[in-house]
Amino acid sequence: VHAAVGIFLVVFLVGGGAAMFYEIFDFLMRQPVFGAPLMDQLVGIVLLVFFAMLLFSNLIITLSTTYISREVEFLMALPISRQSIFRQKLIESVIYSSWAFAILSLPLFVSFGIVRQVEWWVYPLILALVIPFLVIPATLGAIATMIVTSILPARQTRILTVGLGILSVVGSLAMARVTGLGKMLATADQ
């Protein structure tokens, strides 16, 4: 039952996301002068936001799975090299933090390709580019986690990370208010 509900939710998210992105991209492509460049910029902004989210997510997940986990204490007692343990935890971080991006980016790329009428061979290239797009923020997040935990104990780092997350949200809202983003979006609806 759980698997069926999970499959239904994935199909619903992918299908609904594909329909939504298709409508947005199709609308933009029908705009004579600025549609295509705006669509390209929109995809770039979405990917930048995804990258930032993956970086922050990997920082938190690497901290939790590598430095605070009791499993690591057990693994360190075994005759396994530290590099092997870290490599395994980095792979776990990539999987834990990236599954949602992998599912939600599929409708974005497929809709973009359909509206842009790309050739069939572009889709395998997109899949090949997604892998480094997932691994790079995971690696940067792991490096940031190592730097922060070398300065602060791991338990305090979790508090610092949550505080930075809250500060980022508050900063983003303040930046949107200062730049007048809310007013611009409100007038665009009229």
Coordinates of C-alpha atoms in Angstrom, one line a residue:
V1 CA 0.0 0.0 0.0
H2 CA 2.8 2.4 0.9
A3 CA 4.6 1.7 -2.4
A4 CA 1.5 2.3 -4.4
V5 CA 0.9 5.6 -2.6
G6 CA 4.5 6.6 -3.2
I7 CA 4.4 5.7 -6.9
F8 CA 1.1 7.7 -7.2
L9 CA 2.7 10.7 -5.6
V10 CA 5.8 10.6 -7.8
V11 CA 3.6 10.2 -10.9
F12 CA 1.3 13.0 -9.7
L13 CA 4.3 15.3 -9.0
V14 CA 6.1 14.6 -12.2
G15 CA 2.9 14.8 -14.3
G16 CA 1.6 18.0 -12.6
G17 CA 5.0 19.6 -12.7
A18 CA 5.4 18.8 -16.4
A19 CA 2.0 20.3 -17.2
M20 CA 2.7 23.4 -15.1
F21 CA 6.2 23.9 -16.7
Y22 CA 4.8 23.2 -20.2
E23 CA 2.1 25.9 -19.7
I24 CA 4.7 28.4 -18.4
F25 CA 7.2 27.7 -21.2
D26 CA 4.6 27.6 -23.9
F27 CA 3.2 31.0 -22.7
L28 CA 6.7 32.5 -22.7
M29 CA 7.5 31.1 -26.2
R30 CA 4.4 32.8 -27.6
Q31 CA 5.7 36.2 -26.5
P32 CA 7.3 37.7 -29.6
V33 CA 10.4 39.5 -28.5
F34 CA 11.3 38.5 -24.9
G35 CA 9.7 35.1 -24.5
A36 CA 12.6 32.8 -25.4
P37 CA 15.3 34.8 -23.6
L38 CA 13.1 35.2 -20.5
M39 CA 12.5 31.4 -20.5
D40 CA 16.2 30.8 -20.7
Q41 CA 16.8 33.2 -17.8
L42 CA 14.0 31.6 -15.8
V43 CA 15.5 28.1 -16.2
G44 CA 18.9 29.5 -15.2
I45 CA 17.4 31.1 -12.0
V46 CA 15.5 27.8 -11.1
L47 CA 18.8 25.9 -11.5
L48 CA 20.7 28.4 -9.4
V49 CA 18.0 28.1 -6.7
F50 CA 18.2 24.3 -6.9
F51 CA 22.0 24.5 -6.6
A52 CA 21.9 26.7 -3.5
M53 CA 19.3 24.4 -1.9
L54 CA 21.3 21.3 -2.7
L55 CA 24.4 23.0 -1.2
F56 CA 22.7 23.9 2.0
S57 CA 20.9 20.5 2.2
N58 CA 24.2 18.7 1.7
L59 CA 25.9 20.7 4.4
I60 CA 23.2 19.7 6.9
I61 CA 23.0 16.1 5.8
T62 CA 26.8 15.6 5.8
L63 CA 26.9 17.0 9.3
S64 CA 24.2 14.7 10.5
T65 CA 25.4 11.5 8.7
T66 CA 29.1 12.0 9.1
Y67 CA 29.8 13.9 12.3
I68 CA 26.9 13.3 14.6
S69 CA 25.8 9.8 13.6
R70 CA 26.4 6.9 16.0
E71 CA 26.9 4.7 13.0
V72 CA 30.1 6.5 12.2
E73 CA 31.4 5.7 15.7
F74 CA 30.7 2.0 15.1
L75 CA 32.3 2.1 11.6
M76 CA 35.4 3.9 13.0
A77 CA 35.9 1.0 15.4
L78 CA 36.1 -1.5 12.4
P79 CA 39.2 -2.0 10.3
I80 CA 37.9 0.3 7.6
S81 CA 39.9 3.3 6.3
R82 CA 38.6 6.8 7.1
Q83 CA 38.6 7.6 3.4
S84 CA 36.2 4.7 2.7
I85 CA 33.9 5.7 5.5
F86 CA 33.9 9.4 4.3
R87 CA 33.3 8.3 0.7
Q88 CA 30.3 6.2 1.7
K89 CA 28.9 9.0 3.8
L90 CA 29.3 11.4 0.9
I91 CA 27.4 9.0 -1.4
E92 CA 24.7 8.8 1.2
S93 CA 24.5 12.6 1.3
V94 CA 24.1 12.9 -2.4
I95 CA 21.3 10.3 -2.4
Y96 CA 19.5 11.8 0.6
S97 CA 19.7 15.4 -0.6
S98 CA 19.2 14.9 -4.3
W99 CA 16.3 12.5 -4.8
A100 CA 13.8 15.3 -4.7
F101 CA 15.7 17.4 -7.2
A102 CA 16.0 14.4 -9.5
I103 CA 12.2 13.8 -9.4
L104 CA 11.2 17.5 -9.6
S105 CA 13.8 18.5 -12.3
L106 CA 12.5 15.8 -14.7
P107 CA 9.3 17.7 -15.6
L108 CA 11.3 21.0 -15.9
F109 CA 13.8 19.5 -18.4
V110 CA 11.2 17.5 -20.4
S111 CA 8.9 20.5 -20.7
F112 CA 11.7 22.8 -21.7
G113 CA 12.8 20.4 -24.3
I114 CA 9.3 19.9 -25.8
V115 CA 8.6 23.6 -26.0
R116 CA 12.1 24.3 -27.5
Q117 CA 11.7 21.4 -29.8
V118 CA 15.1 19.9 -29.1
E119 CA 16.5 16.8 -30.8
W120 CA 16.1 13.4 -29.0
W121 CA 19.8 13.2 -28.2
V122 CA 19.6 16.3 -25.9
Y123 CA 17.7 14.3 -23.2
P124 CA 20.5 11.9 -22.5
L125 CA 22.9 14.8 -22.4
I126 CA 20.7 16.4 -19.8
L127 CA 20.8 13.2 -17.7
A128 CA 24.6 13.3 -18.0
L129 CA 24.7 16.9 -16.8
V130 CA 22.5 16.2 -13.8
I131 CA 25.1 13.9 -12.2
P132 CA 27.7 16.6 -11.8
F133 CA 25.0 19.1 -10.8
L134 CA 24.2 16.8 -7.9
V135 CA 27.8 15.8 -7.0
I136 CA 29.3 19.4 -7.0
P137 CA 27.1 20.8 -4.3
A138 CA 27.4 17.6 -2.3
T139 CA 31.2 18.0 -2.4
L140 CA 31.1 21.7 -1.6
G141 CA 28.7 21.0 1.3
A142 CA 31.0 18.3 2.6
I143 CA 34.0 20.7 2.4
A144 CA 32.1 23.4 4.2
T145 CA 31.0 20.9 6.8
M146 CA 34.7 19.8 7.4
I147 CA 35.8 23.4 7.7
V148 CA 33.0 24.4 10.1
T149 CA 33.5 21.2 12.3
S150 CA 37.2 21.8 12.5
I151 CA 36.4 25.2 14.1
L152 CA 33.3 24.2 16.2
P153 CA 32.2 21.0 17.8
A154 CA 29.7 19.1 15.6
R155 CA 26.7 19.5 18.0
Q156 CA 27.2 23.3 18.0
T157 CA 27.5 23.3 14.2
R158 CA 24.0 22.0 13.9
I159 CA 22.7 25.0 15.9
L160 CA 24.9 27.4 13.7
T161 CA 23.5 25.8 10.5
V162 CA 19.9 26.2 11.6
G163 CA 20.6 29.8 12.6
L164 CA 22.2 30.5 9.2
G165 CA 19.2 29.0 7.5
I166 CA 16.8 31.3 9.4
L167 CA 19.1 34.2 8.7
S168 CA 19.1 33.3 5.0
V169 CA 15.3 33.3 4.9
V170 CA 15.1 36.6 6.7
G171 CA 17.8 38.1 4.5
S172 CA 16.0 36.9 1.3
L173 CA 12.7 38.4 2.5
A174 CA 14.4 41.7 3.4
M175 CA 16.1 41.8 0.0
A176 CA 12.8 41.2 -1.8
R177 CA 11.3 44.0 0.2
V178 CA 14.2 46.4 -0.5
T179 CA 14.3 45.7 -4.2
G180 CA 10.5 46.0 -4.5
L181 CA 10.1 42.5 -5.8
G182 CA 6.6 42.2 -4.2
K183 CA 5.3 45.4 -5.8
M184 CA 6.7 44.3 -9.2
L185 CA 4.9 40.9 -8.9
A186 CA 1.7 42.5 -7.7
T187 CA 1.6 44.9 -10.7
A188 CA 2.4 42.1 -13.1
D189 CA -0.8 40.4 -12.1
Q190 CA -2.9 43.4 -13.1

